PDB file of C-alpha atoms in Angstrom:
ATOM      1  CA  MET A   3      24.369  44.018  -0.315  1.00 42.00           C
ATOM      2  CA  THR A   4      25.333  41.993   2.716  1.00 45.00           C
ATOM      3  CA  ARG A   5      24.279  37.959   3.219  1.00 47.00           C
ATOM      4  CA  SER A   6      21.814  38.656   5.473  1.00 48.00           C
ATOM      5  CA  ASP A   7      20.020  40.924   2.919  1.00 66.00           C
ATOM      6  CA  VAL A   8      20.165  37.985  -0.089  1.00 81.00           C
ATOM      7  CA  PHE A   9      16.494  36.687  -0.874  1.00 88.00           C
ATOM      8  CA  LEU A  10      15.742  33.205  -2.316  1.00 92.00           C
ATOM      9  CA  SER A  11      14.366  31.283  -5.115  1.00 91.00           C
ATOM     10  CA  PRO A  12      11.563  28.626  -3.952  1.00 90.00           C
ATOM     11  CA  ALA A  13      14.156  25.589  -5.183  1.00 88.00           C
ATOM     12  CA  GLU A  14      17.204  27.832  -2.877  1.00 91.00           C
ATOM     13  CA  ALA A  15      14.865  27.858  -0.057  1.00 92.00           C
ATOM     14  CA  ALA A  16      13.501  24.364   0.112  1.00 87.00           C
ATOM     15  CA  ARG A  17      16.948  23.216  -0.769  1.00 86.00           C
ATOM     16  CA  THR A  18      18.488  25.662   2.013  1.00 89.00           C
ATOM     17  CA  VAL A  19      16.414  24.242   5.178  1.00 87.00           C
ATOM     18  CA  GLY A  20      15.633  20.487   3.367  1.00 79.00           C
ATOM     19  CA  ILE A  21      12.746  20.343   2.220  1.00 80.00           C
ATOM     20  CA  SER A  22      11.219  20.070  -0.948  1.00 77.00           C
ATOM     21  CA  ALA A  23       9.648  22.823  -3.258  1.00 80.00           C
ATOM     22  CA  LYS A  24       6.482  20.946  -3.018  1.00 79.00           C
ATOM     23  CA  ALA A  25       6.042  20.937   0.402  1.00 82.00           C
ATOM     24  CA  LEU A  26       7.919  24.955   0.712  1.00 88.00           C
ATOM     25  CA  ARG A  27       4.115  25.782  -1.673  1.00 87.00           C
ATOM     26  CA  LEU A  28       1.836  23.540   0.562  1.00 86.00           C
ATOM     27  CA  TYR A  29       2.783  25.824   3.000  1.00 90.00           C
ATOM     28  CA  GLU A  30       1.805  28.680   1.217  1.00 91.00           C
ATOM     29  CA  GLN A  31      -1.220  27.256   0.043  1.00 87.00           C
ATOM     30  CA  ARG A  32      -2.704  26.622   3.722  1.00 87.00           C
ATOM     31  CA  GLY A  33      -1.836  30.097   4.946  1.00 90.00           C
ATOM     32  CA  LEU A  34       1.796  29.159   7.015  1.00 92.00           C
ATOM     33  CA  ILE A  35       4.597  31.542   4.978  1.00 93.00           C
ATOM     34  CA  THR A  36       3.925  34.493   2.480  1.00 93.00           C
ATOM     35  CA  PRO A  37       6.948  35.118  -0.163  1.00 93.00           C
ATOM     36  CA  VAL A  38       8.290  38.579  -1.227  1.00 92.00           C
ATOM     37  CA  ARG A  39       7.026  39.016  -4.981  1.00 90.00           C
ATOM     38  CA  SER A  40       8.652  40.542  -7.229  1.00 86.00           C
ATOM     39  CA  ALA A  41       7.870  43.394  -9.828  1.00 84.00           C
ATOM     40  CA  ASN A  42       7.433  40.238 -12.502  1.00 87.00           C
ATOM     41  CA  GLY A  43       5.240  38.455  -9.809  1.00 85.00           C
ATOM     42  CA  TRP A  44       8.823  35.512  -8.891  1.00 91.00           C
ATOM     43  CA  ARG A  45       7.870  34.168  -5.749  1.00 92.00           C
ATOM     44  CA  HIS A  46      11.256  34.915  -3.244  1.00 92.00           C
ATOM     45  CA  TYR A  47      11.904  34.549  -0.122  1.00 94.00           C
ATOM     46  CA  GLY A  48      14.434  37.014   2.737  1.00 92.00           C
ATOM     47  CA  PRO A  49      15.424  36.540   6.037  1.00 92.00           C
ATOM     48  CA  GLU A  50      12.165  37.324   7.377  1.00 92.00           C
ATOM     49  CA  GLN A  51      10.809  34.448   4.885  1.00 93.00           C
ATOM     50  CA  MET A  52      13.602  31.800   5.681  1.00 93.00           C
ATOM     51  CA  ALA A  53      12.747  32.470   9.695  1.00 93.00           C
ATOM     52  CA  GLY A  54       8.870  31.420   8.871  1.00 93.00           C
ATOM     53  CA  ILE A  55      10.106  28.618   7.093  1.00 93.00           C
ATOM     54  CA  ARG A  56      12.666  27.213   9.647  1.00 92.00           C
ATOM     55  CA  HIS A  57       9.975  27.475  12.260  1.00 91.00           C
ATOM     56  CA  ILE A  58       7.633  25.812  10.358  1.00 91.00           C
ATOM     57  CA  VAL A  59       9.712  22.558   9.549  1.00 86.00           C
ATOM     58  CA  ALA A  60      11.012  22.454  13.509  1.00 86.00           C
ATOM     59  CA  LEU A  61       6.951  21.467  14.548  1.00 86.00           C
ATOM     60  CA  ARG A  62       6.569  19.401  11.660  1.00 83.00           C
ATOM     61  CA  THR A  63       9.890  17.798  12.965  1.00 77.00           C
ATOM     62  CA  LEU A  64       7.578  17.465  16.050  1.00 78.00           C
ATOM     63  CA  GLY A  65       4.627  15.368  14.427  1.00 75.00           C
ATOM     64  CA  LEU A  66       2.151  18.632  13.945  1.00 80.00           C
ATOM     65  CA  SER A  67      -0.491  19.010  11.247  1.00 81.00           C
ATOM     66  CA  LEU A  68      -0.506  22.176   9.299  1.00 85.00           C
ATOM     67  CA  ALA A  69      -3.512  23.031  10.951  1.00 84.00           C
ATOM     68  CA  GLN A  70      -1.613  22.743  14.501  1.00 85.00           C
ATOM     69  CA  ILE A  71       1.335  24.437  12.939  1.00 88.00           C
ATOM     70  CA  ALA A  72      -1.246  26.944  11.762  1.00 89.00           C
ATOM     71  CA  ALA A  73      -2.456  27.969  15.805  1.00 86.00           C
ATOM     72  CA  VAL A  74       0.913  27.782  17.424  1.00 89.00           C
ATOM     73  CA  LEU A  75       2.022  30.198  14.903  1.00 88.00           C
ATOM     74  CA  SER A  76      -1.009  32.786  15.940  1.00 86.00           C
ATOM     75  CA  GLY A  77      -0.447  32.504  19.973  1.00 85.00           C
ATOM     76  CA  GLU A  78      -1.405  28.955  21.345  1.00 84.00           C
ATOM     77  CA  SER A  79       0.179  26.818  22.941  1.00 81.00           C
ATOM     78  CA  HIS A  80      -1.829  23.982  23.572  1.00 79.00           C
ATOM     79  CA  ASP A  81      -0.563  22.154  20.667  1.00 77.00           C
ATOM     80  CA  LEU A  82       2.866  22.721  21.432  1.00 82.00           C
ATOM     81  CA  ASP A  83       3.118  21.375  24.576  1.00 84.00           C
ATOM     82  CA  LYS A  84       1.701  18.369  24.211  1.00 78.00           C
ATOM     83  CA  ALA A  85       4.023  17.731  21.180  1.00 75.00           C
ATOM     84  CA  LEU A  86       7.309  19.047  22.755  1.00 81.00           C
ATOM     85  CA  ALA A  87       5.913  16.289  25.459  1.00 81.00           C
ATOM     86  CA  GLU A  88       6.179  13.419  22.979  1.00 73.00           C
ATOM     87  CA  HIS A  89       9.138  14.492  21.888  1.00 71.00           C
ATOM     88  CA  GLN A  90      10.337  14.636  25.131  1.00 78.00           C
ATOM     89  CA  THR A  91       9.249  10.859  25.462  1.00 74.00           C
ATOM     90  CA  ARG A  92      10.907  10.061  22.561  1.00 67.00           C
ATOM     91  CA  LEU A  93      14.344  11.011  23.174  1.00 71.00           C
ATOM     92  CA  GLU A  94      14.335   9.395  26.642  1.00 74.00           C
ATOM     93  CA  GLY A  95      13.538   5.931  24.972  1.00 66.00           C
ATOM     94  CA  SER A  96      16.371   6.282  22.761  1.00 64.00           C
ATOM     95  CA  LEU A  97      18.685   7.680  25.508  1.00 73.00           C
ATOM     96  CA  THR A  98      17.408   4.904  27.455  1.00 70.00           C
ATOM     97  CA  GLY A  99      18.604   2.625  25.021  1.00 65.00           C
ATOM     98  CA  LEU A 100      22.763   4.275  24.047  1.00 72.00           C
ATOM     99  CA  LEU A 101      22.771   3.944  28.211  1.00 77.00           C
ATOM    100  CA  ASP A 102      22.178  -0.028  27.824  1.00 71.00           C
ATOM    101  CA  ALA A 103      24.091   0.568  24.973  1.00 72.00           C
ATOM    102  CA  ILE A 104      27.139   2.375  27.061  1.00 80.00           C
ATOM    103  CA  GLU A 105      27.764  -0.700  30.231  1.00 78.00           C
ATOM    104  CA  ARG A 106      27.496  -3.329  27.293  1.00 76.00           C
ATOM    105  CA  VAL A 107      30.777  -1.605  26.118  1.00 80.00           C
ATOM    106  CA  ARG A 108      31.759  -1.135  29.824  1.00 83.00           C
ATOM    107  CA  VAL A 109      31.529  -4.582  30.525  1.00 79.00           C
ATOM    108  CA  TRP A 110      33.327  -5.911  27.562  1.00 79.00           C
ATOM    109  CA  ARG A 111      36.700  -3.293  27.564  1.00 83.00           C
ATOM    110  CA  ASN A 112      36.525  -4.615  31.715  1.00 83.00           C
ATOM    111  CA  ASP A 113      35.970  -8.148  30.497  1.00 80.00           C
ATOM    112  CA  LEU A 114      39.504  -7.000  27.861  1.00 83.00           C
ATOM    113  CA  SER A 115      41.123  -5.997  30.642  1.00 85.00           C
ATOM    114  CA  GLU A 116      41.537  -9.459  33.053  1.00 82.00           C
ATOM    115  CA  GLY A 117      41.684 -11.280  30.328  1.00 84.00           C
ATOM    116  CA  ARG A 118      38.659 -12.387  29.070  1.00 81.00           C
ATOM    117  CA  ALA A 119      37.864 -11.612  25.422  1.00 76.00           C
ATOM    118  CA  PRO A 120      34.788 -10.967  24.611  1.00 70.00           C
ATOM    119  CA  ASP A 121      32.550 -12.365  22.277  1.00 67.00           C
ATOM    120  CA  LEU A 122      33.335 -10.694  18.711  1.00 60.00           C
ATOM    121  CA  ALA A 123      29.920 -12.097  17.485  1.00 60.00           C
ATOM    122  CA  ASP A 124      28.359 -10.394  19.932  1.00 61.00           C
ATOM    123  CA  LEU A 125      30.515  -7.084  19.524  1.00 57.00           C
ATOM    124  CA  VAL A 126      30.162  -6.211  15.633  1.00 55.00           C
ATOM    125  CA  ALA A 127      26.638  -8.152  14.527  1.00 54.00           C
ATOM    126  CA  THR A 128      23.081  -8.917  15.684  1.00 64.00           C
ATOM    127  CA  PRO A 129      20.725 -11.146  14.055  1.00 73.00           C
ATOM    128  CA  PRO A 130      19.209  -9.726  11.298  1.00 80.00           C
ATOM    129  CA  ALA A 131      15.349  -8.104  12.291  1.00 84.00           C
ATOM    130  CA  LEU A 132      13.700  -9.993   9.175  1.00 88.00           C
ATOM    131  CA  SER A 133      14.983 -13.448   7.550  1.00 89.00           C
ATOM    132  CA  LEU A 134      13.008 -15.629   4.640  1.00 90.00           C
ATOM    133  CA  PRO A 135      13.867 -17.293   1.484  1.00 92.00           C
ATOM    134  CA  LEU A 136      12.639 -15.513  -1.294  1.00 91.00           C
ATOM    135  CA  PRO A 137       9.645 -16.660  -3.132  1.00 89.00           C
ATOM    136  CA  TRP A 138       8.941 -16.491  -7.106  1.00 87.00           C
ATOM    137  CA  PRO A 139      10.561 -14.789  -9.565  1.00 85.00           C
ATOM    138  CA  TRP A 140      13.667 -15.428  -7.323  1.00 89.00           C
ATOM    139  CA  ASN A 141      15.304 -18.397  -6.586  1.00 82.00           C
ATOM    140  CA  SER A 142      14.409 -18.396  -3.052  1.00 83.00           C
ATOM    141  CA  GLU A 143      17.338 -16.367  -2.373  1.00 88.00           C
ATOM    142  CA  ILE A 144      18.073 -15.470   1.236  1.00 90.00           C
ATOM    143  CA  PHE A 145      16.762 -11.652   1.996  1.00 91.00           C
ATOM    144  CA  ALA A 146      17.466  -9.824   5.445  1.00 89.00           C
ATOM    145  CA  LEU A 147      17.020  -6.942   7.253  1.00 87.00           C
ATOM    146  CA  ARG A 148      19.032  -5.379   9.812  1.00 82.00           C
ATOM    147  CA  ARG A 149      16.542  -3.979  11.736  1.00 84.00           C
ATOM    148  CA  LEU A 150      12.651  -3.019  10.909  1.00 88.00           C
ATOM    149  CA  SER A 151      12.149   0.708  10.569  1.00 90.00           C
ATOM    150  CA  PRO A 152       8.962   2.809  12.065  1.00 91.00           C
ATOM    151  CA  VAL A 153       8.538   3.039   8.171  1.00 95.00           C
ATOM    152  CA  THR A 154       9.612   1.314   5.518  1.00 96.00           C
ATOM    153  CA  TYR A 155       8.650   2.155   2.099  1.00 97.00           C
ATOM    154  CA  LEU A 156       9.006  -1.192   0.034  1.00 97.00           C
ATOM    155  CA  VAL A 157       9.371   0.586  -3.771  1.00 97.00           C
ATOM    156  CA  GLY A 158      10.074  -0.611  -7.524  1.00 94.00           C
ATOM    157  CA  PRO A 159       9.086  -1.339 -11.145  1.00 92.00           C
ATOM    158  CA  LEU A 160       6.528  -3.010 -12.319  1.00 89.00           C
ATOM    159  CA  GLY A 161       6.505  -6.540 -12.296  1.00 89.00           C
ATOM    160  CA  SER A 162       9.796  -6.669  -9.795  1.00 92.00           C
ATOM    161  CA  GLY A 163       7.599  -9.010  -7.513  1.00 92.00           C
ATOM    162  CA  LYS A 164       7.493  -6.568  -4.798  1.00 93.00           C
ATOM    163  CA  THR A 165       3.608  -8.129  -3.899  1.00 93.00           C
ATOM    164  CA  ARG A 166       5.132 -11.032  -3.551  1.00 93.00           C
ATOM    165  CA  LEU A 167       7.915  -9.628  -1.195  1.00 94.00           C
ATOM    166  CA  ALA A 168       5.034  -7.891   0.944  1.00 94.00           C
ATOM    167  CA  MET A 169       3.377 -11.244   1.240  1.00 93.00           C
ATOM    168  CA  ALA A 170       6.324 -13.035   1.976  1.00 93.00           C
ATOM    169  CA  MET A 171       7.487 -10.457   4.800  1.00 93.00           C
ATOM    170  CA  ALA A 172       3.987 -10.502   6.553  1.00 92.00           C
ATOM    171  CA  GLU A 173       3.834 -14.009   6.667  1.00 91.00           C
ATOM    172  CA  ALA A 174       7.773 -14.173   8.635  1.00 90.00           C
ATOM    173  CA  LEU A 175       6.904 -10.800  10.526  1.00 88.00           C
ATOM    174  CA  GLY A 176       3.676 -12.396  12.625  1.00 85.00           C
ATOM    175  CA  GLY A 177       1.947  -9.237  11.296  1.00 76.00           C
ATOM    176  CA  GLY A 178      -0.819  -9.183   8.754  1.00 86.00           C
ATOM    177  CA  PHE A 179      -0.599  -8.375   4.677  1.00 91.00           C
ATOM    178  CA  VAL A 180      -3.533  -5.063   3.490  1.00 91.00           C
ATOM    179  CA  GLY A 181      -3.860  -6.292   0.653  1.00 92.00           C
ATOM    180  CA  LEU A 182      -6.180  -3.619  -2.214  1.00 91.00           C
ATOM    181  CA  ASP A 183      -9.507  -5.610  -1.119  1.00 91.00           C
ATOM    182  CA  ARG A 184      -9.641  -3.813   2.029  1.00 88.00           C
ATOM    183  CA  GLY A 185     -12.513  -2.966   2.827  1.00 83.00           C
ATOM    184  CA  GLU A 186     -14.240   0.114   4.471  1.00 79.00           C
ATOM    185  CA  PRO A 187     -14.023  -0.500   8.620  1.00 82.00           C
ATOM    186  CA  ASP A 188     -17.971  -1.057  10.310  1.00 81.00           C
ATOM    187  CA  GLU A 189     -15.928   1.145  13.152  1.00 85.00           C
ATOM    188  CA  LEU A 190     -12.432   2.878  13.358  1.00 86.00           C
ATOM    189  CA  PRO A 191     -11.344   2.071  16.448  1.00 84.00           C
ATOM    190  CA  ALA A 192     -10.550   5.277  18.902  1.00 86.00           C
ATOM    191  CA  ALA A 193      -7.012   5.056  18.392  1.00 85.00           C
ATOM    192  CA  ALA A 194      -7.656   5.076  14.586  1.00 88.00           C
ATOM    193  CA  LEU A 195     -10.273   8.105  14.686  1.00 91.00           C
ATOM    194  CA  ARG A 196      -6.938   9.919  17.046  1.00 88.00           C
ATOM    195  CA  GLU A 197      -4.772   9.745  13.365  1.00 90.00           C
ATOM    196  CA  LEU A 198      -7.602  10.619  11.142  1.00 92.00           C
ATOM    197  CA  GLU A 199      -8.131  13.643  13.516  1.00 90.00           C
ATOM    198  CA  TRP A 200      -4.499  14.462  12.682  1.00 90.00           C
ATOM    199  CA  LEU A 201      -4.567  14.201   8.939  1.00 92.00           C
ATOM    200  CA  LEU A 202      -8.030  15.443   8.343  1.00 91.00           C
ATOM    201  CA  GLU A 203      -6.589  18.706  10.056  1.00 86.00           C
ATOM    202  CA  ASP A 204      -3.401  18.401   7.500  1.00 87.00           C
ATOM    203  CA  GLY A 205      -5.535  17.968   4.684  1.00 87.00           C
ATOM    204  CA  ALA A 206      -6.623  14.799   4.107  1.00 91.00           C
ATOM    205  CA  VAL A 207     -10.267  14.014   2.337  1.00 92.00           C
ATOM    206  CA  ASP A 208     -11.838  11.451   4.704  1.00 94.00           C
ATOM    207  CA  SER A 209     -13.506   8.666   2.812  1.00 94.00           C
ATOM    208  CA  PRO A 210     -13.562   4.727   2.781  1.00 93.00           C
ATOM    209  CA  ALA A 211     -10.283   4.051   0.715  1.00 94.00           C
ATOM    210  CA  LEU A 212      -8.804   6.142   3.731  1.00 95.00           C
ATOM    211  CA  ARG A 213     -10.490   4.866   7.108  1.00 94.00           C
ATOM    212  CA  ALA A 214      -9.874   1.173   4.987  1.00 92.00           C
ATOM    213  CA  VAL A 215      -5.482   1.725   4.833  1.00 93.00           C
ATOM    214  CA  LEU A 216      -6.028   3.786   7.855  1.00 91.00           C
ATOM    215  CA  ALA A 217      -8.021   0.769  10.329  1.00 88.00           C
ATOM    216  CA  GLY A 218      -5.199  -1.626   8.473  1.00 87.00           C
ATOM    217  CA  MET A 219      -2.116   0.594   9.519  1.00 87.00           C
ATOM    218  CA  VAL A 220      -3.246   1.882  13.115  1.00 84.00           C
ATOM    219  CA  SER A 221      -5.787  -1.594  14.465  1.00 64.00           C
ATOM    220  CA  GLU A 222      -2.497  -3.831  15.337  1.00 66.00           C
ATOM    221  CA  GLU A 223       0.703  -3.693  17.672  1.00 69.00           C
ATOM    222  CA  ARG A 224       2.857  -5.650  15.489  1.00 78.00           C
ATOM    223  CA  PRO A 225       4.587  -4.950  12.343  1.00 86.00           C
ATOM    224  CA  ARG A 226       1.964  -4.882   9.585  1.00 90.00           C
ATOM    225  CA  VAL A 227       2.210  -4.592   5.023  1.00 94.00           C
ATOM    226  CA  ILE A 228       0.462  -2.350   3.274  1.00 94.00           C
ATOM    227  CA  ASP A 229      -0.060  -3.791  -0.353  1.00 94.00           C
ATOM    228  CA  LEU A 230      -0.105   0.986  -3.119  1.00 94.00           C
ATOM    229  CA  VAL A 231      -0.899   2.675   0.338  1.00 95.00           C
ATOM    230  CA  GLU A 232      -2.133   5.122  -2.012  1.00 94.00           C
ATOM    231  CA  ASP A 233      -4.937   3.517  -3.644  1.00 93.00           C
ATOM    232  CA  GLY A 234      -8.556   5.430  -3.902  1.00 92.00           C
ATOM    233  CA  LEU A 235      -6.677   8.501  -2.459  1.00 94.00           C
ATOM    234  CA  ASP A 236      -7.316  11.690  -3.687  1.00 91.00           C
ATOM    235  CA  GLU A 237      -3.267  14.184  -4.032  1.00 89.00           C
ATOM    236  CA  ALA A 238      -4.186  15.779  -0.942  1.00 89.00           C
ATOM    237  CA  THR A 239      -4.916  12.987   1.277  1.00 93.00           C
ATOM    238  CA  GLN A 240      -1.675  11.839  -0.226  1.00 93.00           C
ATOM    239  CA  LEU A 241       0.513  14.497   0.815  1.00 90.00           C
ATOM    240  CA  ALA A 242      -1.313  14.485   4.030  1.00 91.00           C
ATOM    241  CA  LEU A 243      -0.877  10.496   4.301  1.00 94.00           C
ATOM    242  CA  GLY A 244       2.852  10.808   3.798  1.00 92.00           C
ATOM    243  CA  GLY A 245       3.167  13.077   6.255  1.00 90.00           C
ATOM    244  CA  TRP A 246       1.535  11.306   8.824  1.00 92.00           C
ATOM    245  CA  LEU A 247       4.105   8.119   8.582  1.00 93.00           C
ATOM    246  CA  ARG A 248       7.302  10.479   8.530  1.00 89.00           C
ATOM    247  CA  ARG A 249       6.276  11.565  11.617  1.00 85.00           C
ATOM    248  CA  ARG A 250       6.088   7.383  13.409  1.00 87.00           C
ATOM    249  CA  GLY A 251       9.073   6.715  15.259  1.00 82.00           C
ATOM    250  CA  GLU A 252      10.630   4.222  17.489  1.00 77.00           C
ATOM    251  CA  GLY A 253       7.764   3.155  19.906  1.00 78.00           C
ATOM    252  CA  ASP A 254       5.156   3.133  16.890  1.00 84.00           C
ATOM    253  CA  ALA A 255       4.433  -0.188  15.823  1.00 86.00           C
ATOM    254  CA  PRO A 256       6.712  -0.799  12.519  1.00 91.00           C
ATOM    255  CA  LEU A 257       5.205  -0.148   8.938  1.00 93.00           C
ATOM    256  CA  VAL A 258       5.802  -1.904   5.556  1.00 95.00           C
ATOM    257  CA  VAL A 259       4.377   0.268   2.952  1.00 96.00           C
ATOM    258  CA  MET A 260       4.117  -0.212  -0.499  1.00 96.00           C
ATOM    259  CA  THR A 261       4.436   2.847  -2.896  1.00 96.00           C
ATOM    260  CA  ARG A 262       4.615   4.662  -5.889  1.00 94.00           C
ATOM    261  CA  THR A 263       3.914   7.940  -5.909  1.00 93.00           C
ATOM    262  CA  SER A 264       5.986  10.790  -5.109  1.00 91.00           C
ATOM    263  CA  ALA A 265       3.532  12.704  -2.265  1.00 90.00           C
ATOM    264  CA  VAL A 266       3.266   9.837  -0.389  1.00 94.00           C
ATOM    265  CA  LEU A 267       7.009   9.090  -0.561  1.00 94.00           C
ATOM    266  CA  ASP A 268       9.301  12.165  -0.694  1.00 89.00           C
ATOM    267  CA  LEU A 269      12.485  11.574  -1.040  1.00 89.00           C
ATOM    268  CA  ASP A 270      13.941  15.107  -0.036  1.00 82.00           C
ATOM    269  CA  ALA A 271      12.132  14.412   3.479  1.00 82.00           C
ATOM    270  CA  VAL A 272      12.322  11.172   4.192  1.00 87.00           C
ATOM    271  CA  SER A 273      12.482  11.137   8.381  1.00 83.00           C
ATOM    272  CA  ALA A 274      15.677   9.998  10.413  1.00 79.00           C
ATOM    273  CA  GLY A 275      15.897   6.584  10.780  1.00 84.00           C
ATOM    274  CA  HIS A 276      13.168   5.384   8.099  1.00 92.00           C
ATOM    275  CA  ALA A 277      14.003   3.128   5.215  1.00 93.00           C
ATOM    276  CA  ILE A 278      13.419   3.009   1.930  1.00 96.00           C
ATOM    277  CA  LEU A 279      13.354  -1.264   0.155  1.00 96.00           C
ATOM    278  CA  TYR A 280      14.289  -1.329  -3.518  1.00 96.00           C
ATOM    279  CA  CYS A 281      13.038  -4.212  -5.901  1.00 94.00           C
ATOM    280  CA  PRO A 282      14.585  -4.507  -9.455  1.00 93.00           C
ATOM    281  CA  ALA A 283      13.015  -4.897 -12.247  1.00 90.00           C
ATOM    282  CA  ASN A 284      16.264  -7.996 -12.920  1.00 87.00           C
ATOM    283  CA  HIS A 285      14.483  -9.678 -10.041  1.00 87.00           C
ATOM    284  CA  SER A 286      18.342  -9.200  -7.816  1.00 89.00           C
ATOM    285  CA  VAL A 287      17.932  -9.208  -3.989  1.00 91.00           C
ATOM    286  CA  PRO A 288      15.816  -6.428  -3.057  1.00 94.00           C
ATOM    287  CA  PHE A 289      17.845  -4.281  -0.421  1.00 93.00           C
ATOM    288  CA  GLU A 290      17.730  -0.793   1.097  1.00 93.00           C
ATOM    289  CA  VAL A 291      18.523   2.966  -0.303  1.00 93.00           C
ATOM    290  CA  LEU A 292      19.900   5.468   0.973  1.00 90.00           C
ATOM    291  CA  ALA A 293      17.565   8.915   0.287  1.00 89.00           C
ATOM    292  CA  VAL A 294      20.685  10.809  -0.896  1.00 86.00           C
ATOM    293  CA  ALA A 295      20.990  11.743  -4.746  1.00 85.00           C
ATOM    294  CA  GLY A 296      24.045   9.643  -5.912  1.00 88.00           C
ATOM    295  CA  SER A 297      23.276   6.758  -3.401  1.00 88.00           C
ATOM    296  CA  PRO A 298      22.858   3.223  -4.723  1.00 90.00           C
ATOM    297  CA  GLY A 299      19.538   3.203  -6.158  1.00 92.00           C
ATOM    298  CA  TYR A 300      18.411   6.035  -5.666  1.00 93.00           C
ATOM    299  CA  GLU A 301      17.202   6.867  -9.077  1.00 94.00           C
ATOM    300  CA  SER A 302      15.964   3.663  -9.978  1.00 94.00           C
ATOM    301  CA  VAL A 303      13.478   4.788  -6.766  1.00 95.00           C
ATOM    302  CA  ALA A 304      13.189   8.117  -8.281  1.00 93.00           C
ATOM    303  CA  ASN A 305      12.105   7.220 -11.234  1.00 93.00           C
ATOM    304  CA  CYS A 306       9.842   4.002 -10.342  1.00 93.00           C
ATOM    305  CA  LEU A 307       7.654   7.341  -8.644  1.00 93.00           C
ATOM    306  CA  GLY A 308       5.565  10.282  -9.643  1.00 86.00           C
ATOM    307  CA  THR A 309       3.392  12.490  -8.835  1.00 77.00           C
ATOM    308  CA  PRO A 310      -0.667  11.002  -8.786  1.00 74.00           C
ATOM    309  CA  GLU A 311      -1.748  12.959 -11.259  1.00 67.00           C
ATOM    310  CA  ALA A 312       1.027  10.891 -13.250  1.00 62.00           C
ATOM    311  CA  ARG A 313      -0.002   7.610 -10.901  1.00 60.00           C
ATOM    312  CA  ALA A 314      -3.221   7.588 -12.200  1.00 62.00           C
ATOM    313  CA  ARG A 315      -2.786   7.780 -15.626  1.00 57.00           C
ATOM    314  CA  THR A 316      -1.420   4.047 -15.181  1.00 55.00           C
ATOM    315  CA  ALA A 317      -4.137   3.447 -12.109  1.00 57.00           C
ATOM    316  CA  GLY A 318      -5.452  -0.693 -13.424  1.00 53.00           C
ATOM    317  CA  MET A 319      -1.576  -1.435 -14.828  1.00 51.00           C
ATOM    318  CA  VAL A 320      -0.728  -4.953 -14.227  1.00 47.00           C
ATOM    319  CA  ALA A 321       2.921  -6.941 -15.303  1.00 46.00           C
ATOM    320  CA  ARG A 322       1.967 -10.344 -16.825  1.00 45.00           C
ATOM    321  CA  MET A 323       3.910 -12.924 -15.056  1.00 44.00           C
ATOM    322  CA  ALA A 324       3.540 -17.145 -14.955  1.00 43.00           C
ATOM    323  CA  PRO A 325       2.407 -17.885 -12.467  1.00 45.00           C
TER     324      PRO A 325
END
């Protein structure tokens, strides 16, 4: 048997293309990929299926919903052309920033050649995007974020103070804090309606809870901080919302999203440029965690996340702390 003839298990196939087994199962449920069945009924993936999975992953990276991907795979090109145009715009924006950075380095080198030393503080450090004294239960230690990502996932165990941190971040950013008392808006703005359409195409279930959280995330250009984004949403909607968040990139208003579900924060599929912020149980200073197994804090974040079914069993639990 040659390497090209190898058939992979679901776990091996998912790992090969860098997605979760859960995402692979979702693609199958939506009819985007059909595995080969062995005599005993086990699912396997050969070269043809792996090529199809890579195609789907590439289209997801461009921001297409599963419904749009199904249309593209059936031969329709409108959604793909629109997605490519948006992706081109994002790339051109990144290129502009890179060219500016190259020009700054050129100026610094020119200064050096003429005997003028560049300002080292300007050369190696930039002011943090966010800096604030931490509220209780911390001891006013300074917390800083070097940059605001399109999406920052805020994770921590019960009683870690993450809600207080979220509220303090919203105030420091001059944005808005969207708490759990969010009510369904009378009318969604046009931008939110467009995103709702994408979510529904991706399998979300329309509900007052979805409309409320979407209004809080989309209706403002300033940074927004969202408390427990999955509150009141079923599993299908949480999965679609996780995919929607992963589409966000440079140019989108930054979001800080508190979550405790693996449906929203899939550690195997975190988008490049997105961030994970962890609040330790011992109330040490929150820190950023890389979505890489074995990196500091990774296991702690993974242990805070659960499936929607598991999270539902702990719904309503509140950690009691002194005021």
